[in-house]
N, CA, C and O of each residue as an XYZ file, in Angstrom:
868
protein
N       0.816     -1.259     -0.061
C      -0.168      0.089      0.100
C       0.812      1.197      0.041
O       1.924      1.115      0.561
N       0.345      2.324     -0.656
C       1.150      3.504     -0.925
C       0.357      4.601     -0.321
O      -0.687      4.929     -0.885
N       0.764      5.258      0.854
C       0.066      6.138      1.362
C       0.710      7.819      0.906
O       1.833      8.219      1.211
N      -0.039      8.390      0.339
C       0.467      9.725     -0.392
C      -0.035     10.973      0.199
O      -1.170     11.370     -0.065
N       0.774     11.626      1.005
C       0.368     12.899      1.701
C      -0.216     12.560      3.100
O      -0.323     11.447      3.614
N      -0.555     13.724      3.577
C      -1.097     13.569      4.842
C      -2.712     13.304      4.835
O      -3.504     14.174      5.196
N      -3.065     12.165      4.440
C      -4.383     11.577      4.672
C      -4.671     10.507      5.522
O      -3.821      9.634      5.699
N      -5.833     10.459      6.107
C      -6.204      9.373      6.977
C      -6.450      8.175      6.465
O      -7.170      8.106      5.469
N      -5.878      6.954      7.070
C      -5.907      5.695      6.707
C      -7.190      4.922      7.274
O      -7.456      4.679      8.451
N      -7.837      4.634      6.242
C      -9.189      3.750      6.586
C      -8.661      2.642      7.386
O      -7.570      2.094      7.223
N      -9.742      2.310      8.461
C      -9.504      1.064      9.543
C      -9.189     -0.246      8.658
O      -8.198     -0.930      8.916
N     -10.048     -0.565      7.625
C      -9.899     -2.067      6.964
C      -8.572     -1.951      6.412
O      -8.132     -3.062      6.118
N      -7.788     -1.019      6.168
C      -6.402     -1.115      5.765
C      -5.285     -1.023      6.941
O      -4.145     -0.633      6.686
N      -5.596     -1.318      7.942
C      -4.616     -0.934      9.088
C      -3.710     -2.092      9.336
O      -2.843     -1.955     10.199
N      -3.816     -3.314      8.625
C      -2.759     -4.372      8.984
C      -1.915     -4.451      7.633
O      -0.988     -5.259      7.589
N      -2.175     -3.706      6.612
C      -1.385     -3.878      5.478
C      -0.058     -3.030      5.343
O       0.126     -1.935      5.875
N       0.815     -3.697      4.564
C       2.320     -3.269      4.661
C       2.259     -1.870      3.941
O       1.524     -1.709      2.966
N       2.958     -0.975      4.388
C       2.765      0.356      4.042
C       3.988      1.063      3.634
O       5.014      0.996      4.311
N       3.910      1.717      2.581
C       4.910      2.734      2.045
C       4.364      4.246      2.025
O       3.175      4.450      1.779
N       5.170      5.204      2.265
C       4.799      6.512      2.466
C       5.225      7.300      1.124
O       6.044      6.827      0.336
N       4.649      8.431      0.957
C       5.153      9.180     -0.542
C       4.412     10.502     -0.093
O       3.540     10.604      0.770
N       5.035     11.614     -0.983
C       4.410     12.828     -0.852
C       3.165     12.824     -1.591
O       2.792     11.872     -2.277
N       2.528     13.908     -1.439
C       0.957     14.001     -1.904
C       0.835     13.570     -3.589
O      -0.007     12.832     -4.100
N       2.029     14.334     -4.287
C       2.086     13.782     -5.515
C       3.465     13.013     -5.752
O       4.477     13.654     -6.034
N       3.479     11.788     -5.644
C       4.947     11.069     -5.707
C       5.631     11.362     -7.141
O       5.101     11.599     -8.227
N       6.840     11.275     -6.813
C       7.586     11.327     -7.940
C       8.372      9.920     -8.225
O       8.380      9.069     -7.336
N       8.937      9.716     -9.292
C       9.329      8.377     -9.923
C      10.326      7.526     -8.626
O      10.250      6.311     -8.441
N      11.197      8.422     -7.859
C      11.958      7.796     -6.996
C      11.047      7.323     -5.833
O      11.465      6.297     -5.296
N       9.889      7.834     -5.315
C       9.026      7.567     -4.322
C       8.521      6.171     -4.577
O       7.979      5.633     -3.611
N       8.599      5.473     -5.718
C       8.179      4.283     -5.817
C       8.922      3.148     -5.464
O       8.393      2.084     -5.141
N      10.442      3.390     -5.528
C      11.272      2.379     -5.336
C      11.020      1.320     -4.103
O      11.266      0.120     -4.228
N      10.585      1.810     -3.093
C      10.272      0.970     -1.850
C       9.270      0.099     -2.342
O       9.518     -1.078     -2.604
N       8.085      0.641     -2.490
C       6.928     -0.210     -2.837
C       7.081     -1.124     -3.874
O       6.619     -2.253     -3.711
N       7.677     -0.823     -4.969
C       8.040     -1.658     -6.113
C       8.846     -3.122     -5.758
O       8.569     -4.243     -6.187
N       9.948     -2.718     -4.817
C      10.864     -3.744     -4.562
C      10.003     -4.874     -3.592
O      10.266     -6.076     -3.598
N       8.998     -4.291     -2.819
C       8.094     -5.163     -2.076
C       7.280     -6.080     -2.877
O       7.153     -7.271     -2.591
N       6.661     -5.440     -4.009
C       5.656     -6.088     -4.925
C       6.457     -7.248     -6.010
O       5.871     -8.212     -6.500
N       7.741     -6.949     -6.219
C       8.308     -7.782     -7.283
C       8.533     -9.350     -6.599
O       8.824    -10.276     -7.356
N       8.385     -9.577     -5.177
C       8.423    -10.801     -4.816
C       6.943    -11.519     -4.493
O       6.731    -12.614     -3.973
N       6.140    -10.670     -4.907
C       4.487    -11.246     -4.674
C       4.077    -11.850     -6.056
O       4.340    -11.310     -7.131
N       3.413    -13.015     -5.911
C       2.834    -13.844     -6.815
C       1.875    -12.995     -7.642
O       2.063    -12.901     -8.855
N       0.970    -12.441     -7.116
C      -0.160    -11.724     -7.827
C      -0.257    -10.369     -7.069
O      -1.106    -10.165     -6.201
N       0.725     -9.409     -7.480
C       0.954     -8.087     -6.919
C      -0.381     -7.400     -7.017
O      -1.149     -7.588     -7.960
N      -0.642     -6.552     -5.947
C      -1.749     -5.675     -5.967
C      -1.098     -4.286     -5.006
O      -0.526     -4.362     -3.918
N      -1.350     -3.258     -5.673
C      -0.689     -2.018     -5.114
C      -2.225     -1.166     -4.910
O      -3.089     -1.037     -5.778
N      -2.266     -0.623     -3.446
C      -3.169      0.236     -3.167
C      -2.864      1.509     -2.898
O      -1.966      1.767     -2.096
N      -3.596      2.518     -3.557
C      -3.208      3.952     -3.241
C      -4.071      4.604     -2.465
O      -5.282      4.458     -2.627
N      -3.639      5.285     -1.667
C      -4.223      5.991     -0.651
C      -3.913      7.389     -0.648
O      -2.866      7.773     -0.128
N      -4.943      8.410     -1.322
C      -4.565      9.681     -1.571
C      -5.463     10.365     -2.575
O      -6.651     10.100     -2.759
N      -4.773     11.242     -3.175
C      -5.640     12.177     -4.048
C      -5.835     11.481     -5.631
O      -5.338     10.363     -5.772
N      -6.390     11.969     -6.570
C      -6.479     11.800     -8.004
C      -5.144     11.943     -8.400
O      -4.684     11.054     -9.117
N      -4.332     13.009     -8.037
C      -3.010     13.364     -8.776
C      -2.200     12.088     -8.271
O      -1.391     11.602     -9.061
N      -2.353     11.520     -7.037
C      -1.311     10.459     -6.525
C      -1.740      9.206     -7.482
O      -0.897      8.450     -7.964
N      -2.987      9.086     -7.680
C      -3.529      7.686     -8.258
C      -3.001      7.896     -9.824
O      -2.534      6.940    -10.444
N      -3.098      9.059    -10.341
C      -2.317      9.283    -11.727
C      -1.053      9.124    -11.683
O      -0.596      8.533    -12.662
N      -0.270      9.459    -10.844
C       1.247      9.609    -10.785
C       1.460      7.931    -10.889
O       2.161      7.413    -11.759
N       0.908      7.360    -10.102
C       1.082      5.740     -9.755
C       0.821      5.069    -10.931
O       1.624      4.211    -11.296
N      -0.218      5.320    -11.626
C      -0.626      4.883    -12.886
C       0.474      5.186    -14.101
O       0.767      4.349    -14.955
N       0.946      6.322    -14.042
C       1.695      6.931    -14.979
C       3.202      5.881    -14.907
O       3.750      5.426    -15.911
N       3.679      5.649    -13.441
C       4.878      5.076    -13.278
C       4.949      3.696    -13.452
O       6.036      3.161    -13.668
N       3.587      2.858    -13.361
C       3.436      1.663    -13.965
C       3.533      1.267    -15.274
O       4.019      0.210    -15.678
N       2.940      2.362    -16.073
C       3.033      2.403    -17.412
C       4.473      2.761    -17.917
O       4.916      2.224    -18.932
N       5.031      3.463    -17.365
C       6.412      3.771    -17.760
C       7.394      2.844    -17.526
O       8.367      2.770    -18.277
N       7.231      1.991    -16.394
C       8.364      0.942    -16.011
C       7.820     -0.451    -16.360
O       8.170     -1.448    -15.729
N       6.873     -0.493    -17.479
C       6.157     -1.765    -17.876
C       5.655     -3.011    -16.753
O       5.853     -4.222    -16.665
N       4.975     -2.089    -16.048
C       4.465     -2.888    -14.864
C       2.972     -3.042    -14.841
O       2.379     -3.350    -13.807
N       2.421     -2.846    -15.883
C       1.011     -2.903    -15.928
C       0.265     -3.974    -15.777
O      -0.940     -4.054    -16.019
N       1.205     -5.086    -15.242
C       0.545     -6.551    -14.794
C       0.130     -6.215    -13.306
O      -0.745     -6.927    -12.812
N       0.672     -5.203    -12.547
C       0.314     -5.172    -11.004
C      -1.076     -4.526    -11.059
O      -1.343     -3.575    -11.794
N      -1.935     -5.114    -10.226
C      -3.277     -4.723     -9.849
C      -3.207     -3.242     -9.077
O      -2.404     -2.949     -8.191
N      -4.103     -2.501     -9.557
C      -4.195     -1.181     -8.846
C      -5.503     -0.781     -8.452
O      -6.517     -0.723     -9.148
N      -5.322     -0.467     -7.041
C      -6.704     -0.072     -6.111
C      -6.584      1.344     -5.835
O      -5.453      1.811     -5.695
N      -7.587      2.074     -5.740
C      -7.537      3.381     -5.294
C      -8.353      3.476     -4.169
O      -9.251      2.640     -4.072
N      -8.206      4.485     -3.126
C      -8.749      4.617     -1.976
C      -8.719      6.192     -1.723
O      -7.682      6.677     -1.271
N      -9.630      6.869     -1.950
C     -10.031      8.419     -1.893
C     -10.650      8.604     -0.664
O     -11.403      7.754     -0.188
N     -10.350      9.803     -0.042
C     -11.132      9.821      1.158
C     -12.406     10.496      1.058
O     -13.173     10.518      2.021
N     -12.713     11.113     -0.173
C     -14.027     11.574     -0.404
C     -14.225     11.293     -2.001
O     -13.314     10.825     -2.684
N     -15.340     11.584     -2.456
C     -15.614     11.427     -3.853
C     -14.818     12.246     -4.707
O     -14.469     13.348     -4.282
N     -14.428     11.818     -6.020
C     -13.543     12.665     -6.811
C     -13.820     12.350     -8.192
O     -14.613     11.450     -8.470
N     -13.207     13.045     -9.106
C     -13.474     12.715    -10.353
C     -12.973     11.399    -10.741
O     -13.654     10.771    -11.551
N     -11.990     10.925    -10.337
C     -11.591      9.447    -10.614
C     -12.411      8.450    -10.253
O     -12.608      7.455    -10.950
N     -13.097      8.730     -8.795
C     -14.047      7.637     -8.544
C     -15.421      7.629     -9.195
O     -16.123      6.618     -9.221
N     -15.835      8.995     -9.806
C     -16.691      9.100    -10.646
C     -16.495      8.396    -11.940
O     -17.364      7.719    -12.488
N     -15.404      8.583    -12.349
C     -15.159      8.098    -13.844
C     -14.975      6.486    -13.865
O     -15.095      5.850    -14.912
N     -14.695      5.922    -12.703
C     -14.418      4.441    -13.002
C     -15.606      3.831    -11.853
O     -15.602      2.626    -11.600
N     -16.440      4.604    -11.300
C     -17.424      4.058    -10.392
C     -16.862      3.432     -9.143
O     -17.255      2.321     -8.787
N     -16.013      4.061     -8.508
C     -15.538      3.541     -7.387
C     -16.016      4.101     -6.220
O     -16.421      5.263     -6.186
N     -16.000      3.280     -5.144
C     -16.338      3.780     -3.709
C     -15.062      4.534     -3.059
O     -13.886      4.382     -3.390
N     -15.636      5.475     -1.942
C     -14.429      6.173     -1.129
C     -14.589      5.627      0.211
O     -15.475      4.863      0.595
N     -13.499      6.179      0.955
C     -13.514      5.939      2.618
C     -13.343      4.481      2.866
O     -12.707      3.739      2.117
N     -14.003      4.077      4.060
C     -14.069      2.746      4.359
C     -14.466      1.711      3.423
O     -13.911      0.615      3.363
N     -15.527      2.111      2.625
C     -15.869      1.156      1.740
C     -15.118      1.009      0.588
O     -15.026     -0.111      0.084
N     -14.579      1.946      0.103
C     -13.633      1.932     -1.032
C     -12.452      1.075     -0.445
O     -11.780      0.444     -1.261
N     -12.130      0.989      0.900
C     -10.941      0.302      1.285
C     -11.222     -0.975      1.254
O     -10.320     -1.683      0.807
N     -12.367     -1.593      1.647
C     -12.827     -2.718      1.603
C     -12.670     -3.344      0.097
O     -12.190     -4.467     -0.059
N     -13.066     -2.616     -0.890
C     -13.193     -3.024     -2.374
C     -11.752     -3.227     -2.625
O     -11.385     -4.296     -3.112
N     -10.764     -2.147     -2.290
C      -9.393     -2.349     -2.603
C      -8.773     -3.852     -1.941
O      -7.932     -4.460     -2.603
N      -9.148     -4.298     -0.864
C      -8.859     -5.475     -0.541
C      -9.606     -6.674     -1.079
O      -8.926     -7.669     -1.331
N     -10.776     -6.717     -1.269
C     -11.530     -7.714     -1.667
C     -12.082     -7.648     -2.943
O     -12.810     -8.556     -3.345
N     -11.773     -6.509     -3.739
C     -12.389     -6.601     -5.224
C     -11.649     -7.176     -6.068
O     -10.551     -7.609     -5.719
N     -12.122     -7.303     -7.413
C     -11.498     -8.063     -8.476
C     -10.962     -6.953     -9.406
O     -11.523     -5.878     -9.615
N      -9.712     -7.402     -9.969
C      -9.093     -6.526    -10.842
C      -9.511     -6.935    -12.275
O      -9.508     -8.140    -12.529
N      -9.892     -6.003    -13.296
C     -10.321     -6.324    -14.427
C      -9.459     -5.172    -15.206
O      -9.161     -4.082    -14.717
N      -9.088     -5.669    -16.630
C      -8.520     -4.683    -17.453
C      -9.628     -3.357    -18.091
O     -10.772     -3.476    -18.531
N      -8.889     -2.276    -17.954
C      -9.561     -1.240    -18.677
C      -8.676     -0.341    -19.355
O      -7.472     -0.308    -19.099
N      -9.285      0.471    -20.306
C      -8.429      1.171    -21.248
C      -7.503      2.133    -20.499
O      -7.962      2.638    -19.474
N      -6.347      2.430    -20.848
C      -5.441      3.274    -20.026
C      -5.324      4.540    -20.944
O      -4.830      4.477    -22.069
N      -5.754      5.556    -20.456
C      -5.806      6.983    -21.140
C      -4.415      7.715    -20.665
O      -4.014      7.667    -19.502
N      -3.848      8.285    -21.550
C      -2.440      8.835    -21.675
C      -2.679     10.186    -22.573
O      -3.662     10.349    -23.297
N      -1.498     11.227    -22.384
C      -1.490     12.092    -23.244
C       0.044     12.151    -23.841
O       0.870     11.331    -23.440
N       0.350     13.022    -24.689
C       1.334     12.809    -25.618
C       2.703     13.268    -24.394
O       3.874     13.247    -24.772
N       2.490     13.489    -23.575
C       3.729     13.759    -22.537
C       4.010     12.554    -21.793
O       4.962     12.485    -21.015
N       3.215     11.609    -22.006
C       3.541     10.143    -21.373
C       2.665     10.278    -19.968
O       3.016      9.505    -19.076
N       1.757     11.020    -19.727
C       1.204     11.112    -18.283
C      -0.118     10.593    -18.432
O      -0.860     10.915    -19.359
N      -0.453      9.687    -17.403
C      -1.763      8.935    -17.266
C      -2.821      9.686    -16.908
O      -2.650     10.575    -16.074
N      -4.054      9.468    -17.458
C      -5.387     10.418    -16.886
C      -6.158      9.453    -16.065
O      -6.397      8.314    -16.467
N      -6.562      9.924    -14.876
C      -7.391      8.829    -14.167
C      -8.765      9.505    -13.844
O      -9.727      8.746    -13.731
N      -8.964     10.869    -13.682
C     -10.025     11.475    -13.456
C     -10.513     12.368    -14.629
O     -11.334     11.974    -15.458
N      -9.920     13.659    -14.637
C     -10.393     14.767    -15.523
C      -9.089     15.584    -15.899
O      -8.181     15.856    -15.113
N      -9.153     15.905    -17.155
C      -8.286     16.964    -17.465
C      -8.864     18.108    -18.190
O      -9.528     17.995    -19.220
N      -8.546     19.336    -17.535
C      -9.305     20.605    -17.867
C      -8.400     21.338    -18.785
O      -7.207     21.410    -18.490
N      -8.920     21.979    -20.047
C      -8.006     22.933    -20.624
C      -8.733     24.289    -20.885
O      -9.892     24.318    -21.297
N      -7.998     25.415    -20.628
C      -8.781     26.551    -20.676
C      -7.701     27.528    -21.504
O      -6.604     27.069    -21.822
N      -8.052     28.810    -21.811
C      -6.958     29.776    -22.042
C      -6.107     30.176    -21.191
O      -6.240     29.755    -20.042
N      -5.197     30.928    -21.440
C      -4.188     31.328    -20.396
C      -4.906     32.123    -19.237
O      -5.795     32.943    -19.465
N      -4.493     31.843    -18.099
C      -5.086     32.442    -16.768
C      -6.558     32.148    -16.782
O      -7.353     32.975    -16.334
N      -6.986     30.888    -17.328
C      -8.261     30.617    -16.984
C      -9.386     31.113    -17.922
O     -10.537     30.679    -17.875
N      -8.925     32.111    -18.821
C      -9.566     32.583    -19.837
C     -10.405     31.851    -20.906
O     -10.170     30.643    -20.868
N     -11.187     32.148    -21.723
C     -11.579     31.554    -22.797
C     -10.630     30.778    -23.589
O      -9.522     31.272    -23.795
N     -10.958     29.464    -24.129
C      -9.970     28.644    -25.081
C     -10.301     28.827    -26.558
O     -11.354     28.582    -27.147
N      -9.218     29.286    -26.987
C      -9.295     29.285    -28.516
C      -8.724     28.470    -29.379
O      -7.521     28.295    -29.185
N      -9.212     27.901    -30.294
C      -8.478     26.833    -31.182
C      -9.735     25.918    -31.820
O     -10.833     26.297    -32.229
N      -9.146     24.535    -31.749
C     -10.034     23.638    -32.380
C      -9.582     22.315    -31.703
O      -8.491     22.109    -31.172
N     -10.684     21.413    -31.828
C     -10.511     19.970    -31.127
C     -11.094     18.956    -31.830
O     -12.143     19.187    -32.431
N     -10.560     17.797    -31.860
C     -11.554     16.616    -32.601
C     -11.484     15.640    -31.752
O     -10.359     15.364    -31.335
N     -12.672     14.835    -31.249
C     -12.506     13.358    -30.764
C     -12.609     12.687    -31.949
O     -13.452     12.936    -32.811
N     -11.720     11.789    -32.014
C     -11.530     10.908    -33.795
C     -11.823     11.826    -34.623
O     -11.186     12.874    -34.722
N     -12.909     11.496    -35.363
C     -13.138     12.245    -36.641
C     -14.173     13.391    -36.430
O     -14.566     14.116    -37.344
N     -14.569     13.477    -35.149
C     -15.925     14.442    -34.785
C     -15.446     15.630    -34.184
O     -14.871     15.585    -33.096
N     -15.638     16.730    -34.818
C     -15.162     17.855    -34.389
C     -15.977     18.402    -32.921
O     -17.189     18.609    -32.853
N     -15.134     18.550    -31.955
C     -15.691     18.989    -30.594
C     -15.897     20.453    -30.570
O     -16.842     20.814    -29.869
N     -15.295     21.286    -31.116
C     -15.324     22.658    -31.052
C     -14.572     23.471    -32.061
O     -13.626     22.776    -32.431
N     -14.563     24.535    -32.625
C     -13.779     25.238    -33.305
C     -14.243     26.879    -33.090
O     -15.353     27.359    -33.322
N     -13.171     27.493    -32.632
C     -13.327     28.907    -32.441
C     -12.739     29.024    -30.925
O     -11.631     28.767    -30.453
N     -14.132     29.595    -30.280
C     -13.786     29.921    -28.739
C     -14.651     29.137    -28.022
O     -15.715     28.758    -28.511
N     -14.293     28.848    -26.879
C     -15.245     28.038    -25.952
C     -14.651     28.282    -24.690
O     -13.431     28.439    -24.632
N     -15.400     28.336    -23.603
C     -15.040     28.647    -22.033
C     -13.991     27.615    -21.594
O     -12.971     28.007    -21.026
N     -14.193     26.364    -21.825
C     -13.071     25.360    -21.191
C     -13.374     23.785    -22.018
O     -14.472     23.459    -22.469
N     -12.353     23.103    -22.066
C     -12.750     21.750    -22.463
C     -12.214     20.635    -21.388
O     -11.097     20.792    -20.894
N     -12.927     19.638    -21.074
C     -12.662     18.451    -20.384
C     -12.306     17.184    -21.037
O     -12.829     16.944    -22.125
N     -11.622     16.480    -20.606
C     -11.517     15.265    -21.038
C     -11.226     14.302    -19.814
O     -10.507     14.436    -18.824
N     -12.123     13.198    -20.288
C     -12.085     12.166    -18.993
C     -11.917     10.604    -19.409
O     -12.256     10.395    -20.574
N     -11.570      9.735    -18.863
C     -11.517      8.173    -19.150
C     -12.601      7.699    -18.816
O     -13.413      8.211    -18.045
N     -12.703      6.469    -19.496
C     -14.333      5.635    -19.127
C     -13.652      4.348    -19.071
O     -12.564      4.126    -19.601
N     -14.403      3.435    -18.345
C     -13.906      2.374    -18.031
C     -14.058      1.177    -19.010
O     -13.703      0.013    -18.825
N     -14.714      1.770    -20.178
C     -15.244      0.955    -21.340
C     -14.669      1.373    -22.523
O     -14.238      2.526    -22.498
N     -14.524      0.667    -23.701
C     -14.155      1.319    -24.701
C     -15.112      2.170    -25.492
O     -16.309      1.921    -25.346
N     -14.719      3.245    -26.398
C     -13.286      3.433    -26.881
C     -12.340      3.925    -25.915
O     -11.161      4.038    -26.252
N     -12.758      4.268    -24.618
C     -11.658      4.818    -23.677
C     -11.737      6.189    -23.040
O     -11.463      6.359    -21.852
N     -12.131      7.198    -23.879
C     -12.441      8.534    -23.200
C     -13.575      9.159    -23.681
O     -14.335      8.668    -24.517
N     -13.703     10.328    -23.115
C     -14.848     11.159    -23.605
C     -14.376     12.463    -23.395
O     -13.477     12.633    -22.571
N     -14.960     13.636    -24.166
C     -14.574     14.743    -24.251
C     -15.679     15.728    -24.283
O     -16.674     15.370    -24.912
N     -15.709     17.149    -23.609
C     -16.835     17.967    -23.906
C     -16.394     19.343    -23.637
O     -15.427     19.449    -22.883
N     -16.888     20.352    -24.081
C     -16.870     21.791    -23.757
C     -17.909     22.196    -22.970
O     -19.009     21.650    -22.883
N     -17.471     23.310    -22.319
C     -18.444     23.851    -21.274
C     -19.580     24.576    -22.055
O     -19.266     25.405    -22.910
N     -20.885     24.296    -21.797
C     -21.720     25.090    -22.459
C     -21.755     26.470    -22.575
O     -21.332     26.959    -21.527
N     -22.080     27.341    -23.405
C     -22.026     28.802    -23.418
C     -22.944     29.138    -22.291
O     -22.599     29.995    -21.477
N     -24.077     28.529    -22.188
C     -25.226     29.111    -21.187
C     -25.351     27.968    -20.166
O     -25.464     26.807    -20.560
N     -25.334     28.277    -18.874
C     -25.413     27.393    -18.030
C     -26.543     26.244    -17.976
O     -26.376     25.154    -17.429
N     -27.653     26.636    -18.592
C     -28.771     25.814    -18.401
C     -28.816     24.700    -19.593
O     -29.679     23.831    -19.720
N     -27.912     24.881    -20.269
C     -27.788     23.920    -21.329
C     -26.988     22.694    -21.166
O     -25.873     22.836    -20.664
N     -27.406     21.416    -21.536
C     -26.927     20.242    -21.055
C     -25.291     20.194    -21.582
O     -24.926     20.808    -22.585
N     -24.398     19.389    -20.765
C     -23.143     19.187    -21.504
C     -23.178     18.141    -22.135
O     -23.656     17.119    -21.641
N     -22.586     18.198    -23.572
C     -22.564     17.291    -24.756
C     -21.017     16.512    -24.514
O     -19.937     17.102    -24.536
N     -21.204     15.161    -24.301
C     -19.952     14.422    -24.336
C     -19.922     13.586    -25.592
O     -20.854     13.038    -26.181
N     -18.598     13.619    -25.869
C     -18.220     12.828    -27.278
C     -17.225     11.655    -26.923
O     -16.122     11.855    -26.416
N     -17.685     10.514    -27.215
C     -16.656      9.514    -26.761
C     -15.786      9.094    -27.949
O     -16.252      9.073    -29.087
N     -14.548      8.767    -27.684
C     -13.704      8.175    -28.831
C     -12.329      7.598    -28.240
O     -12.184      7.525    -27.019
N     -11.343      7.198    -29.107
C     -10.087      6.691    -28.844
C      -9.288      7.905    -28.361
O      -8.626      7.779    -27.331
N      -9.297      9.103    -29.040
C      -8.379      9.974    -28.904
C      -8.994     11.550    -29.040
O     -10.048     11.692    -29.659
N      -8.395     12.596    -28.517
C      -9.120     13.829    -28.645
C      -7.713     14.626    -28.942
O      -6.679     14.311    -28.353
N      -7.767     15.641    -29.866
C      -6.619     16.341    -30.239
C      -6.964     17.805    -30.125
O      -8.016     18.226    -30.606
N      -6.098     18.602    -29.493
C      -6.301     19.973    -29.503
C      -5.411     20.973    -30.045
O      -4.246     20.943    -29.649
N      -5.761     21.869    -30.900
C      -4.550     22.882    -31.136
C      -5.160     24.294    -30.888
O      -6.316     24.610    -31.168
N      -4.308     25.022    -30.376
C      -4.678     26.549    -29.811
C      -3.324     27.413    -29.955
O      -2.187     26.957    -30.078
N      -3.644     28.529    -29.918
C      -2.373     29.448    -29.902
C      -1.586     29.340    -28.569
O      -0.362     29.332    -28.442
N      -2.590     29.255    -27.539
C      -1.936     29.003    -26.030
C      -2.975     28.573    -25.233
O      -4.015     29.226    -25.313
N      -2.939     27.468    -24.354
C      -3.774     26.882    -23.621
C      -2.916     26.468    -22.306
O      -1.733     26.135    -22.224
N      -3.997     26.615    -21.224
C      -3.484     26.125    -19.981
C      -4.155     24.898    -19.582
O      -5.369     24.806    -19.399
N      -3.218     23.863    -19.442
C      -3.572     22.372    -19.024
C      -3.528     21.757    -17.734
O      -2.490     21.658    -17.081
N      -4.628     21.349    -17.370
C      -4.595     20.710    -15.745
C      -5.008     19.363    -15.876
O      -6.080     19.083    -16.412
N      -4.086     18.346    -15.340
C      -4.225     16.962    -15.407
C      -4.612     16.570    -14.019
O      -3.639     16.525    -13.266
N      -5.730     16.280    -13.482
C      -6.027     15.489    -12.329
C      -5.819     16.452    -11.144
O      -5.489     16.135    -10.001
N      -6.056     17.620    -11.597
C      -5.627     18.818    -10.236
C      -4.204     19.145    -10.224
O      -3.701     19.819     -9.324
N      -3.477     18.622    -11.325
C      -2.079     19.239    -11.394
C      -1.772     20.178    -12.627
O      -1.678     19.594    -13.706
N      -1.610     21.482    -12.625
C      -1.409     22.264    -13.589
C      -0.102     22.003    -14.216
O       0.902     21.809    -13.530
N      -0.086     21.991    -15.945
C       1.060     21.787    -16.735
C       1.992     23.147    -16.416
O       1.542     24.291    -16.486
N       3.184     22.857    -16.104
C       4.092     24.037    -15.739
C       4.078     25.164    -17.092
O       4.445     26.311    -16.835
N       3.726     24.891    -18.285
C       3.862     25.732    -19.363
C       2.540     25.671    -20.194
O       1.816     24.677    -20.133
N       2.246     26.736    -20.959
C       1.132     26.695    -21.844
C       1.423     25.759    -22.907
O       2.579     25.395    -23.119
N       0.630     25.429    -23.454
C       0.700     24.387    -24.616
C      -0.116     24.984    -25.909
O      -1.098     25.725    -25.870
N       0.529     24.480    -27.024
C      -0.149     24.857    -28.378
C      -0.954     23.500    -28.904
O      -2.003     23.578    -29.543
N      -0.516     22.641    -28.657
C      -1.061     21.339    -28.898
C      -1.156     20.245    -27.727
O      -0.217     20.105    -26.943
N      -2.189     19.566    -27.648
C      -2.326     18.456    -26.652
C      -3.143     17.214    -27.225
O      -4.147     17.413    -27.909
N      -2.781     16.179    -26.990
C      -3.594     15.008    -27.432
C      -3.581     13.998    -26.341
O      -2.552     13.619    -25.783
N      -4.595     13.649    -26.110
C      -5.053     12.401    -25.181
C      -5.661     11.264    -26.065
O      -6.434     11.400    -27.013
N      -5.109     10.042    -25.512
C      -5.371      8.845    -26.430
C      -5.447      7.722    -25.539
O      -5.078      7.797    -24.367
N      -6.017      6.461    -26.177
C      -5.856      5.266    -25.558
C      -4.394      4.493    -25.679
O      -3.864      4.348    -26.780
N      -3.893      4.094    -24.670
C      -2.705      3.430    -24.807
C      -2.751      2.091    -25.554
O      -3.877      1.649    -25.783
N      -1.744      1.415    -25.946
C      -1.755      0.140    -26.499
C      -2.043     -0.784    -25.485
O      -2.563     -1.824    -25.889
N      -1.860     -0.697    -24.358
C      -2.174     -1.535    -23.237
C      -3.108     -1.186    -22.261
O      -3.241     -0.013    -21.914
N      -3.938     -2.330    -21.663
C      -4.890     -1.873    -20.509
C      -4.140     -1.792    -19.231
O      -2.942     -2.076    -19.239
N      -4.679     -1.462    -18.230
C      -4.190     -1.541    -17.002
C      -5.338     -2.245    -16.081
O      -6.507     -2.300    -16.462
N      -4.876     -2.807    -14.769
C      -5.817     -3.546    -14.208
C      -6.416     -2.877    -12.978
O      -5.692     -2.738    -11.993
N      -7.597     -2.477    -12.952
C      -8.157     -1.655    -12.066
C      -9.146     -2.577    -11.247
O     -10.010     -3.251    -11.807
N      -8.957     -2.557     -9.888
C      -9.609     -3.235     -8.635
C     -10.995     -2.419     -8.432
O     -11.109     -1.243     -8.087
N     -11.946     -3.286     -8.716
C     -13.481     -2.635     -8.311
C     -14.304     -3.681     -7.758
O     -15.454     -3.435     -7.396
């Protein structure tokens, strides 16, 4: 189990071997937990923390060819990732992490090699309107100006969905599902699972990885 940051440990997990990491772990923070898992026949890693911690863990599994490791997530409260994958939080989520079944789901990543588990939000600089054009597979999502664009993974094929914020609040949000979403913009601010990208981007692509990952549900 990997506890990320200053988060409470649900009681059902009290007897599990634990490693600690920062709220958003970096690559070196996984050395201890990976060394423990490499001697386990059917390895399962439980991440206790935020969506950002969960995404960082999945990213590390992908980059180190460890997608055979079953991955469970225990969030203190409901989050974008628990909604995306229909997961429970708190003590109920902890019990699922221990006794649930791991099943393969599509892995969504971006062109920077970072996995997405909850939601990516794209706006213009400083949170202003987003200018540009985006496509989900062959379907145009928007062209011109929109308040913001969201991208989220799905537990089923084709793997992701994307939407733009309606111009009027009472209008329903329209989601488009696909394998990939591509954005071109003069300048865009990207936020993945609560972590802002350090620089503005002109292009961003989220797409389904060529391998699935094992999610405990």
